[in-house]
Amino acid sequence: MTTSVPAVPRTAPCVRVGNASGFYGDRFTAMREMLEGGDLDYLTGDYLAELTMLILGRDRLRDPARGYASTFVRQMRECLTIAVERKVRIVTNAGGLNPKGLADKLTELADELGVDVSIAYVDGDDLISRAPELGLGEPLTANAYLGAFGIKAALDAGADVVVTGRITDASLAVGPAAHHFDWQPDDLDQLAGAVVAGHVIECGTQATGGNYAFFTEIGDLSRPGFPIAEIAADGSSVITKHRATGGAVTVGTVTAQLLYEITGPRYLGPDVTTRLDTVALSQQGTDRVLISGVRGEIPPESVKVSLNTLAGFRNEVTMILTGLDVEEKARLVTEQFESSLATKPEQLTWELSRTDRADGVTEAQSSALLRCVGKSRDADTVGREFSSAAVELALASYPGFSMTAPPGKGSPYGVFEPGYVAADTVEHRVTLSDGTVTQIPPSPVRGPLAPLVDEPPRPARDWGPTSPAPLGLIAGARSGDKGGSANIGVWVRDPEHFDWLDEILTVDLLAQLLPETADLTVTRHRFPNLLAVNFVIEAILGRGVADNVRFDPQGKGLGEWLRARVVDIPDRFEVI
């Protein structure tokens, strides 16, 4: 088919890129809301996460024609005609493990709807057939993180819809901006600025008040609007949202998202290394935050690969312990359950959560939860026998025995880990609607980066009288998973408060406040430009969310736990 949507004129002062999905399962109606809610040049959708790649990998095992985000097809059935009428071009990574399959499905849909569009797809990220020779083992999925220049090439050729496999999330926004302004691989500052804009909008409503530490300050969170990045030729951007939508765009909401799932000052990508310690934020009016000053460095010589492996099978049961003698009840049922298993799983994990209160006024307030998770390479070991062992204790164990739900049959689980390959071993390809295939070479400016120089410690200050109070009265936080690790970004809103936070919130203090981190490797990074510090906690999530049996398997609540802990705050600080 020939394209019906002309390329955006490159003389326009900015390109307006919206996002309608932050994960596979996000608000289904967001695509229509974004298309009908105001002007856009591009609409992106991020459907992929580390766990999603595992889910799609299992889908592909069952049916080789699958492996993409099927939700996107249903959304496009409702919205493809609207996008064409409004001259909005669509860029999405919903192709997952099968971008060609999704592109073919969309072509069929366009024919059915009578819509004339050009659909291109970007692939080459899937390394599964070459995994052994590349030293990646024998995983279920192996996908390199591609950059934005495949998207740019597709848009340069006139594509209305661009479907990709595994790309870096921010590339969804970088590609349209690179096309709009015809950026080249050596336009590092511009690319880095667009990476920051893309990182802010990639998780949808997290940029407009969702999961925000100071959520009580957001007027209407009943249905937050999805974010938009207005990206300029120099790489600066304004983050905003459609008018008359819920939520808010503030320096705080943007700061929170910038700190989400990052490590240190260098944000590595296949097109550019973005210096997050150069980002400047300023409020430009209601629901408008300017991002400026971002500097870029050359990208590294290798690219990251997302590896997922089926690790075995798991099952779990949660028992409710009510009233007195909780510890003794837990001990009894643990001994009974384990002794009744003919074959003990390779891993059997117990976790007692003391959610009970003394003299609780409701039964729920008087109850604790005991969770048992079993893992095995053998499905039967954590299947019927595991479930039966729990159920058979119903009349033979502690007084008041009950479970939150009957245990199931057990299910397979996977393990995520990152791998790395040389950039020039990845065949980054673009296939246009007429079948033309273009190879995208790796960045010609990639290379080694000079080590960062640590700032010398500053002398301690006398902060005067202090009073114990929760850290969250003065600081916000956002946390999330990075494979088996997690990060906690902590920020304040006053420069003097940052001087205090920077001094007192050390790795040692974090270990005291969050004892679960005490025996783990923790790295602390400073972001004075954001009035923030970021902690990377290695191995707190085991081998990733699909494998992890922790109470909070994705680490999303770590930041809020930290904010609830009590520290000595200077009396002269105005707390929230």
Coordinates of C-alpha atoms in Angstrom, one line a residue:
M1 CA 0.0 0.0 0.0
T2 CA 1.0 3.6 -0.5
T3 CA 1.2 6.0 2.4
S4 CA -1.8 8.3 3.0
V5 CA -0.1 10.4 5.7
P6 CA 2.6 12.9 4.5
A7 CA 5.7 13.2 6.6
V8 CA 5.6 16.0 9.3
P9 CA 7.2 19.1 7.9
R10 CA 10.7 19.3 9.3
T11 CA 10.4 23.1 9.6
A12 CA 7.9 22.7 12.5
P13 CA 9.3 24.1 15.7
C14 CA 8.6 20.9 17.7
V15 CA 7.2 17.4 17.3
R16 CA 4.4 16.4 19.5
V17 CA 4.7 12.8 20.6
G18 CA 2.1 11.2 22.9
N19 CA 2.2 7.8 24.6
A20 CA -0.9 5.6 25.1
S21 CA 0.6 2.5 26.9
G22 CA 3.1 2.0 29.6
F23 CA 2.9 -1.8 29.8
Y24 CA 1.0 -4.8 28.3
G25 CA -2.3 -4.5 30.1
D26 CA -2.5 -0.7 30.4
R27 CA -5.7 1.2 29.9
F28 CA -7.4 -0.1 26.8
T29 CA -9.2 3.1 25.9
A30 CA -6.0 5.3 26.2
M31 CA -5.3 5.1 22.4
R32 CA -8.7 6.5 21.5
E33 CA -8.5 9.1 24.3
M34 CA -5.1 10.3 23.1
L35 CA -6.1 10.4 19.4
E36 CA -9.4 12.3 20.1
G37 CA -8.2 14.4 23.0
G38 CA -6.0 16.9 21.1
D39 CA -3.3 17.5 18.5
L40 CA -0.5 14.9 18.1
D41 CA 2.0 14.2 15.4
Y42 CA 2.9 10.7 16.7
L43 CA 1.3 8.3 19.2
T44 CA 3.5 5.7 20.8
G45 CA 2.8 2.6 22.8
D46 CA 5.2 0.7 25.1
Y47 CA 4.0 -2.9 25.7
L48 CA 7.2 -4.6 26.6
A49 CA 8.9 -5.3 30.0
E50 CA 11.3 -8.0 31.1
L51 CA 8.4 -10.1 32.4
T52 CA 6.4 -9.5 29.2
M53 CA 9.1 -11.0 27.1
L54 CA 8.8 -14.2 29.1
I55 CA 5.0 -14.2 28.7
L56 CA 5.3 -13.7 24.9
G57 CA 8.0 -16.4 24.8
R58 CA 5.6 -18.8 26.3
D59 CA 2.9 -17.7 23.9
R60 CA 5.3 -18.4 21.0
L61 CA 6.0 -21.9 22.3
R62 CA 2.3 -22.7 22.1
D63 CA 1.8 -21.0 18.7
P64 CA 4.7 -19.7 16.6
A65 CA 2.3 -17.2 14.9
R66 CA 1.9 -15.4 18.2
G67 CA 4.5 -13.6 20.3
Y68 CA 3.1 -10.1 19.9
A69 CA 0.8 -7.9 22.1
S70 CA -2.7 -9.0 20.9
T71 CA -4.3 -6.1 22.8
F72 CA -2.7 -3.7 20.3
V73 CA -4.6 -5.3 17.4
R74 CA -7.9 -4.8 19.2
Q75 CA -7.0 -1.1 19.9
M76 CA -6.1 -0.5 16.3
R77 CA -9.4 -2.0 15.2
E78 CA -11.1 0.9 17.0
C79 CA -8.5 3.6 16.3
L80 CA -6.7 3.0 13.0
T81 CA -9.2 5.0 11.0
I82 CA -9.1 7.8 13.6
A83 CA -5.3 8.0 13.4
V84 CA -5.3 8.3 9.6
E85 CA -8.1 10.9 9.7
R86 CA -6.2 13.0 12.2
K87 CA -2.8 12.4 10.5
V88 CA -1.2 10.8 13.5
R89 CA 1.5 8.2 12.9
I90 CA 1.8 5.3 15.2
V91 CA 5.0 3.8 16.6
T92 CA 4.9 0.8 19.0
N93 CA 7.0 -2.1 20.3
A94 CA 3.9 -4.3 20.5
G95 CA 5.6 -6.5 17.9
G96 CA 7.4 -8.2 20.8
L97 CA 8.9 -11.4 19.6
N98 CA 7.1 -11.3 16.3
P99 CA 6.9 -7.8 14.7
K100 CA 6.4 -9.3 11.2
G101 CA 3.4 -11.3 12.5
L102 CA 1.9 -8.1 14.0
A103 CA 2.6 -6.1 10.9
D104 CA 0.9 -8.7 8.8
K105 CA -2.1 -8.7 11.1
L106 CA -2.4 -5.0 10.9
T107 CA -2.2 -5.1 7.1
E108 CA -5.1 -7.5 7.1
L109 CA -7.0 -5.2 9.5
A110 CA -6.4 -2.2 7.3
D111 CA -7.7 -4.0 4.3
E112 CA -10.8 -5.1 6.2
L113 CA -11.4 -1.5 7.4
G114 CA -10.7 -0.1 4.0
V115 CA -7.9 2.2 5.3
D116 CA -5.0 3.0 3.1
V117 CA -1.8 3.0 5.3
S118 CA 1.8 2.0 5.0
I119 CA 3.0 -0.4 7.7
A120 CA 6.7 -1.1 8.4
Y121 CA 8.3 -3.3 10.9
V122 CA 11.7 -3.2 12.6
D123 CA 13.3 -6.5 13.6
G124 CA 16.7 -8.1 13.9
D125 CA 16.6 -7.9 17.7
D126 CA 15.7 -11.6 18.1
L127 CA 19.0 -13.5 18.7
I128 CA 17.5 -16.8 19.8
S129 CA 18.8 -18.8 16.8
R130 CA 22.3 -17.4 17.4
A131 CA 22.3 -17.5 21.2
P132 CA 24.8 -20.3 21.7
E133 CA 27.3 -18.9 19.2
L134 CA 27.0 -15.5 20.8
G135 CA 27.7 -16.9 24.3
L136 CA 24.1 -16.4 25.5
G137 CA 23.4 -20.0 26.4
E138 CA 20.1 -21.6 25.5
P139 CA 17.4 -19.2 26.7
L140 CA 13.7 -19.1 25.9
T141 CA 14.0 -15.6 24.5
A142 CA 17.1 -13.5 23.6
N143 CA 16.4 -10.0 22.3
A144 CA 18.9 -7.2 21.8
Y145 CA 17.8 -3.7 22.6
L146 CA 17.8 -1.8 19.3
G147 CA 17.9 2.0 19.0
A148 CA 15.8 4.6 17.2
F149 CA 17.4 4.8 13.8
G150 CA 15.3 1.9 12.4
I151 CA 12.2 3.8 13.4
K152 CA 13.6 6.9 11.7
A153 CA 14.3 5.0 8.5
A154 CA 10.8 3.6 8.4
L155 CA 9.3 7.1 9.0
D156 CA 11.7 8.6 6.4
A157 CA 10.3 6.1 3.9
G158 CA 6.7 7.3 4.7
A159 CA 5.4 4.6 7.0
D160 CA 2.2 5.5 8.9
V161 CA 2.6 2.7 11.4
V162 CA 5.9 1.4 12.6
V163 CA 5.9 -1.9 14.6
T164 CA 9.1 -3.0 16.4
G165 CA 10.4 -5.8 18.4
R166 CA 12.7 -5.2 21.4
I167 CA 14.0 -1.6 21.3
T168 CA 14.9 0.6 24.2
D169 CA 11.7 2.1 25.5
A170 CA 12.8 5.7 24.9
S171 CA 13.5 4.9 21.3
L172 CA 9.7 5.1 20.7
A173 CA 10.0 8.8 21.1
V174 CA 13.6 9.3 19.8
G175 CA 12.7 7.8 16.4
P176 CA 10.0 10.3 15.5
A177 CA 12.1 13.2 16.8
A178 CA 15.2 12.0 14.8
H179 CA 13.0 11.8 11.7
H180 CA 11.3 15.1 12.2
F181 CA 14.6 17.0 12.6
D182 CA 16.7 14.6 10.5
W183 CA 19.2 14.0 13.4
Q184 CA 22.3 12.0 12.6
P185 CA 24.2 9.6 14.9
D186 CA 26.6 12.3 16.0
D187 CA 23.9 14.7 17.2
L188 CA 24.5 13.3 20.7
D189 CA 23.0 16.1 22.8
Q190 CA 19.8 16.2 20.7
L191 CA 19.5 12.4 20.9
A192 CA 20.1 12.4 24.6
G193 CA 17.5 15.1 25.2
A194 CA 14.9 13.0 23.3
V195 CA 16.0 9.9 25.3
V196 CA 15.1 11.8 28.5
A197 CA 11.7 12.9 27.0
G198 CA 11.1 9.3 25.9
H199 CA 12.0 7.9 29.4
V200 CA 9.6 10.3 31.0
I201 CA 6.6 9.4 28.9
E202 CA 7.3 5.7 28.3
C203 CA 5.5 4.6 31.5
G204 CA 2.3 6.4 30.7
T205 CA 0.5 8.0 33.6
Q206 CA 3.5 7.7 36.0
A207 CA 4.5 11.0 34.4
T208 CA 1.1 12.6 35.2
G209 CA 0.6 11.7 38.8
G210 CA 0.3 7.9 38.9
N211 CA 2.3 6.1 41.6
Y212 CA 3.4 9.6 42.8
A213 CA 4.7 9.9 46.4
F214 CA 2.8 13.2 47.0
F215 CA -0.4 12.0 45.3
T216 CA -2.6 13.9 47.8
E217 CA -1.4 17.1 46.0
I218 CA -2.8 15.9 42.7
G219 CA -6.3 17.3 42.3
D220 CA -7.9 14.6 40.2
L221 CA -6.4 11.1 39.9
S222 CA -9.6 9.3 39.1
R223 CA -8.4 8.9 35.5
P224 CA -5.0 10.5 34.8
G225 CA -4.3 11.7 31.3
F226 CA -1.4 10.1 29.3
P227 CA 1.7 12.2 28.8
I228 CA 2.9 14.1 25.7
A229 CA 6.5 15.2 24.9
E230 CA 6.9 18.3 22.7
I231 CA 10.4 17.8 21.5
A232 CA 12.4 20.7 20.0
A233 CA 15.2 20.7 17.4
D234 CA 17.9 21.1 20.1
G235 CA 16.6 18.0 22.0
S236 CA 14.9 20.0 24.8
S237 CA 11.3 19.2 25.4
V238 CA 8.1 20.1 27.3
I239 CA 6.2 17.3 29.0
T240 CA 2.5 18.0 29.1
K241 CA -0.9 16.2 28.6
H242 CA -4.2 16.9 26.8
R243 CA -6.4 19.5 28.4
A244 CA -9.3 18.4 30.5
T245 CA -7.7 15.1 31.5
G246 CA -6.9 14.0 35.0
G247 CA -3.6 14.0 36.9
A248 CA -1.0 16.7 36.7
V249 CA 2.4 17.4 35.1
T250 CA 4.7 19.0 37.6
V251 CA 8.5 19.1 38.3
G252 CA 7.7 16.5 40.9
T253 CA 5.9 14.1 38.7
V254 CA 8.6 14.4 36.1
T255 CA 11.4 14.0 38.6
A256 CA 9.8 10.8 40.0
Q257 CA 9.6 9.3 36.5
L258 CA 13.2 10.3 35.7
L259 CA 14.3 8.4 38.7
Y260 CA 12.4 5.2 37.8
E261 CA 14.4 2.2 37.0
I262 CA 17.8 3.9 36.5
T263 CA 21.2 3.3 37.9
G264 CA 23.9 6.1 37.8
P265 CA 24.4 9.4 36.0
R266 CA 25.1 7.6 32.7
Y267 CA 22.0 6.1 31.0
L268 CA 23.5 3.7 28.4
G269 CA 21.7 3.2 25.1
P270 CA 22.6 1.9 21.5
D271 CA 22.4 5.5 20.1
V272 CA 23.7 7.7 22.8
T273 CA 24.8 7.6 26.5
T274 CA 22.6 10.1 28.2
R275 CA 24.0 12.1 31.1
L276 CA 21.1 12.2 33.6
D277 CA 23.1 14.4 35.8
T278 CA 22.8 17.2 33.3
V279 CA 19.0 17.3 33.2
A280 CA 17.4 20.6 34.2
L281 CA 13.6 20.8 35.0
S282 CA 11.4 23.9 35.3
Q283 CA 7.7 24.5 35.5
Q284 CA 6.5 26.5 32.5
G285 CA 2.9 26.8 33.4
T286 CA 0.0 24.5 34.3
D287 CA 0.8 20.9 33.3
R288 CA 3.9 22.0 31.4
V289 CA 7.5 21.0 32.5
L290 CA 10.5 22.0 30.4
I291 CA 13.4 19.5 30.2
S292 CA 16.6 21.2 29.0
G293 CA 20.4 21.1 29.3
V294 CA 20.7 17.4 28.6
R295 CA 24.2 16.3 27.4
G296 CA 25.0 13.2 25.4
E297 CA 28.1 11.0 25.1
I298 CA 29.0 8.3 22.7
P299 CA 27.1 5.0 23.0
P300 CA 29.0 1.9 24.3
E301 CA 30.5 -0.7 21.9
S302 CA 28.1 -3.4 23.1
V303 CA 24.3 -3.7 23.3
K304 CA 22.3 -5.2 26.1
V305 CA 20.3 -8.4 25.4
S306 CA 17.2 -9.4 27.3
L307 CA 17.5 -13.1 28.2
N308 CA 14.6 -15.2 29.6
T309 CA 14.9 -18.8 30.5
L310 CA 12.2 -21.3 31.8
A311 CA 13.5 -22.2 35.2
G312 CA 10.9 -24.7 36.5
F313 CA 7.5 -24.7 38.2
R314 CA 6.1 -23.1 41.3
N315 CA 3.0 -23.2 43.5
E316 CA 2.0 -21.3 46.6
V317 CA -0.4 -21.1 49.4
T318 CA -1.2 -18.4 51.9
M319 CA -2.7 -19.3 55.3
I320 CA -4.5 -17.0 57.7
L321 CA -3.5 -17.1 61.3
T322 CA -5.9 -15.3 63.6
G323 CA -5.7 -14.2 67.3
L324 CA -3.2 -15.4 69.8
D325 CA -0.1 -17.6 69.5
V326 CA 0.6 -16.5 65.9
E327 CA 4.3 -17.6 66.0
E328 CA 3.4 -21.0 67.5
K329 CA 0.6 -21.5 64.9
A330 CA 3.0 -20.8 62.1
R331 CA 5.6 -23.2 63.5
L332 CA 3.0 -26.0 63.8
V333 CA 1.6 -25.7 60.3
T334 CA 5.1 -25.4 58.8
E335 CA 6.2 -28.6 60.4
Q336 CA 3.0 -30.4 59.4
F337 CA 3.0 -29.3 55.8
E338 CA 6.7 -30.1 55.2
S339 CA 6.4 -33.5 56.9
S340 CA 3.4 -34.4 54.7
L341 CA 5.3 -33.9 51.4
A342 CA 6.5 -37.1 49.9
T343 CA 8.9 -35.2 47.7
K344 CA 10.1 -31.9 49.0
P345 CA 10.5 -29.1 46.4
E346 CA 14.1 -28.0 45.7
Q347 CA 13.1 -24.6 47.1
L348 CA 10.5 -24.1 49.8
T349 CA 10.1 -20.6 51.1
W350 CA 8.0 -19.5 54.1
E351 CA 7.2 -15.8 54.9
L352 CA 5.1 -14.7 57.9
S353 CA 3.6 -11.3 57.6
R354 CA 2.5 -9.9 61.0
T355 CA -0.4 -7.9 59.7
D356 CA -2.2 -8.6 63.0
R357 CA -2.8 -6.1 65.8
A358 CA -3.2 -6.7 69.5
D359 CA -6.9 -6.6 70.5
G360 CA -8.0 -6.0 66.9
V361 CA -11.5 -4.6 66.5
T362 CA -12.0 -6.7 63.3
E363 CA -11.1 -10.2 62.4
A364 CA -8.8 -8.9 59.6
Q365 CA -7.0 -6.7 62.0
S366 CA -6.4 -9.7 64.3
S367 CA -5.0 -11.9 61.5
A368 CA -1.5 -12.6 60.1
L369 CA -0.6 -14.2 56.8
L370 CA 1.8 -17.1 56.3
R371 CA 2.8 -17.7 52.7
C372 CA 4.6 -20.8 51.4
V373 CA 6.1 -20.9 47.9
G374 CA 7.5 -24.1 46.4
K375 CA 9.7 -24.4 43.4
S376 CA 10.9 -27.4 41.5
R377 CA 12.2 -28.5 38.1
D378 CA 9.5 -31.2 38.2
A379 CA 5.9 -30.0 37.7
D380 CA 4.4 -32.8 39.7
T381 CA 6.4 -32.0 42.8
V382 CA 4.7 -28.6 43.2
G383 CA 1.4 -29.7 41.6
R384 CA -1.3 -31.8 43.1
E385 CA 0.7 -33.2 46.0
F386 CA 1.7 -29.7 47.1
S387 CA -1.9 -28.5 46.9
S388 CA -3.3 -31.5 48.6
A389 CA -0.8 -31.3 51.5
A390 CA -2.2 -27.8 52.3
V391 CA -5.9 -28.7 51.9
E392 CA -5.6 -31.8 54.0
L393 CA -4.5 -29.8 57.0
A394 CA -7.9 -28.0 57.2
L395 CA -9.2 -30.0 60.1
A396 CA -5.8 -31.1 61.6
S397 CA -3.8 -28.0 62.3
Y398 CA -3.9 -24.8 64.2
P399 CA -7.2 -23.4 65.6
G400 CA -9.0 -21.2 63.0
F401 CA -7.1 -22.7 60.0
S402 CA -8.0 -21.1 56.7
M403 CA -6.4 -20.0 53.5
T404 CA -6.9 -16.9 51.3
A405 CA -7.7 -19.2 48.4
P406 CA -7.3 -22.9 47.5
P407 CA -3.8 -23.6 46.0
G408 CA -3.7 -24.2 42.3
K409 CA -2.0 -26.7 40.1
G410 CA 1.3 -24.9 39.9
S411 CA 2.7 -23.0 36.9
P412 CA 5.9 -22.6 35.0
Y413 CA 8.2 -19.6 35.9
G414 CA 11.2 -18.0 34.3
V415 CA 14.4 -16.2 35.0
F416 CA 15.5 -12.9 33.5
E417 CA 19.1 -11.9 33.1
P418 CA 20.9 -9.4 30.9
G419 CA 23.5 -10.3 28.4
Y420 CA 25.7 -8.2 26.1
V421 CA 27.0 -8.6 22.6
A422 CA 29.0 -6.4 20.3
A423 CA 26.8 -3.9 18.5
D424 CA 28.0 -5.0 15.1
T425 CA 26.8 -8.5 15.6
V426 CA 23.1 -7.4 15.6
E427 CA 21.3 -7.2 12.3
H428 CA 19.0 -4.2 12.8
R429 CA 16.5 -4.3 9.9
V430 CA 13.6 -2.3 8.6
T431 CA 11.0 -3.9 6.3
L432 CA 8.6 -1.5 4.4
S433 CA 5.2 -2.3 3.2
D434 CA 6.4 -3.1 -0.3
G435 CA 8.9 -5.6 1.0
T436 CA 12.0 -3.4 0.8
V437 CA 14.5 -4.3 3.5
T438 CA 17.0 -1.8 4.8
Q439 CA 19.9 -2.6 7.1
I440 CA 20.6 -0.1 9.9
P441 CA 24.3 -0.1 10.9
P442 CA 25.3 0.4 14.5
S443 CA 26.2 3.9 15.7
P444 CA 29.5 4.9 14.0
V445 CA 30.5 7.0 17.0
R446 CA 30.3 4.2 19.6
G447 CA 33.3 3.5 21.8
P448 CA 34.7 3.3 25.3
L449 CA 33.7 6.0 27.9
A450 CA 36.1 7.7 30.2
P451 CA 35.6 6.9 33.9
L452 CA 33.4 9.3 35.9
V453 CA 35.2 11.2 38.6
D454 CA 33.6 11.0 42.1
E455 CA 33.0 14.3 43.9
P456 CA 35.0 14.6 47.2
P457 CA 32.8 14.3 50.3
R458 CA 31.6 17.6 51.7
P459 CA 32.1 18.5 55.3
A460 CA 29.3 17.7 57.7
R461 CA 27.0 20.6 58.7
D462 CA 25.3 21.5 61.9
W463 CA 21.6 21.2 61.2
G464 CA 20.5 22.4 64.6
P465 CA 17.8 20.8 66.6
T466 CA 16.0 17.8 65.0
S467 CA 12.9 15.8 65.7
P468 CA 12.1 12.2 64.7
A469 CA 9.6 12.0 61.8
P470 CA 9.0 9.8 58.7
L471 CA 11.4 10.6 55.9
G472 CA 8.4 10.9 53.6
L473 CA 7.3 14.1 55.2
I474 CA 10.1 15.8 53.4
A475 CA 11.2 13.4 50.6
G476 CA 9.5 11.7 47.7
A477 CA 10.7 8.3 46.4
R478 CA 10.1 6.0 43.4
S479 CA 11.4 2.5 43.2
G480 CA 11.3 -0.3 40.6
D481 CA 12.9 -3.5 39.3
K482 CA 15.9 -3.9 37.0
G483 CA 16.2 -7.7 36.6
G484 CA 17.1 -9.1 40.0
S485 CA 18.1 -5.6 41.3
A486 CA 15.9 -2.7 42.3
N487 CA 16.5 1.0 42.5
I488 CA 15.1 3.6 44.9
G489 CA 15.3 7.2 43.8
V490 CA 14.8 9.7 46.6
W491 CA 14.3 13.4 46.0
V492 CA 13.4 16.6 47.9
R493 CA 12.0 20.0 46.7
D494 CA 14.3 22.5 48.3
P495 CA 18.1 22.9 47.7
E496 CA 18.8 23.1 51.5
H497 CA 16.8 19.9 52.0
F498 CA 19.0 18.2 49.4
D499 CA 22.2 19.2 51.2
W500 CA 20.8 17.5 54.3
L501 CA 19.5 14.5 52.4
D502 CA 22.8 14.1 50.5
E503 CA 24.7 14.1 53.8
I504 CA 22.6 11.8 56.0
L505 CA 21.0 9.3 53.5
T506 CA 24.0 7.1 53.1
V507 CA 24.2 3.4 52.2
D508 CA 24.8 2.7 55.9
L509 CA 21.7 4.6 56.9
L510 CA 19.7 2.8 54.2
A511 CA 20.7 -0.5 55.6
Q512 CA 19.4 0.6 59.1
L513 CA 16.2 1.9 57.7
L514 CA 15.6 -1.1 55.3
P515 CA 17.2 -4.1 57.0
E516 CA 16.4 -6.3 54.0
T517 CA 19.2 -4.4 52.1
A518 CA 21.8 -4.8 54.9
D519 CA 23.6 -7.8 53.5
L520 CA 23.3 -6.8 49.8
T521 CA 25.5 -4.8 47.5
V522 CA 24.1 -1.3 47.4
T523 CA 25.5 1.6 45.2
R524 CA 24.5 5.2 45.8
H525 CA 24.5 7.8 43.0
R526 CA 24.0 11.6 43.4
F527 CA 21.8 13.7 41.1
P528 CA 22.1 17.3 42.5
N529 CA 20.4 18.7 39.4
L530 CA 17.3 16.8 40.4
L531 CA 17.8 17.3 44.2
A532 CA 18.0 13.5 44.4
V533 CA 20.0 10.4 45.3
N534 CA 19.5 7.0 43.8
F535 CA 20.3 3.6 45.4
V536 CA 20.8 0.5 43.3
I537 CA 20.2 -2.6 45.4
E538 CA 21.6 -5.7 43.8
A539 CA 19.9 -9.2 44.0
I540 CA 17.1 -8.0 46.3
L541 CA 14.7 -9.4 43.7
G542 CA 16.6 -12.7 43.3
R543 CA 16.7 -13.6 39.6
G544 CA 13.9 -11.3 38.5
V545 CA 10.2 -10.8 39.0
A546 CA 9.1 -14.1 37.4
D547 CA 11.4 -16.0 39.8
N548 CA 11.1 -13.8 42.9
V549 CA 9.0 -14.9 45.9
R550 CA 9.5 -11.7 47.8
F551 CA 6.4 -9.9 49.3
D552 CA 6.9 -7.1 46.8
P553 CA 8.4 -9.0 43.8
Q554 CA 9.0 -5.9 41.6
G555 CA 10.3 -3.6 44.3
K556 CA 7.5 -1.1 43.6
G557 CA 6.9 -0.4 47.3
L558 CA 10.5 -0.1 48.5
G559 CA 10.4 3.7 48.1
E560 CA 7.3 4.0 50.1
W561 CA 8.7 1.7 52.8
L562 CA 11.7 4.0 53.0
R563 CA 9.5 7.1 53.2
A564 CA 7.6 5.6 56.1
R565 CA 10.8 5.1 58.2
V566 CA 11.6 7.6 60.9
V567 CA 14.7 9.8 60.7
D568 CA 15.8 12.9 62.6
I569 CA 14.7 15.9 60.5
P570 CA 15.9 19.4 61.3
D571 CA 13.3 21.4 63.0
R572 CA 13.8 24.4 60.8
F573 CA 12.7 22.5 57.7
E574 CA 9.1 23.0 56.6
V575 CA 7.6 19.5 56.3
I576 CA 4.6 18.5 54.3

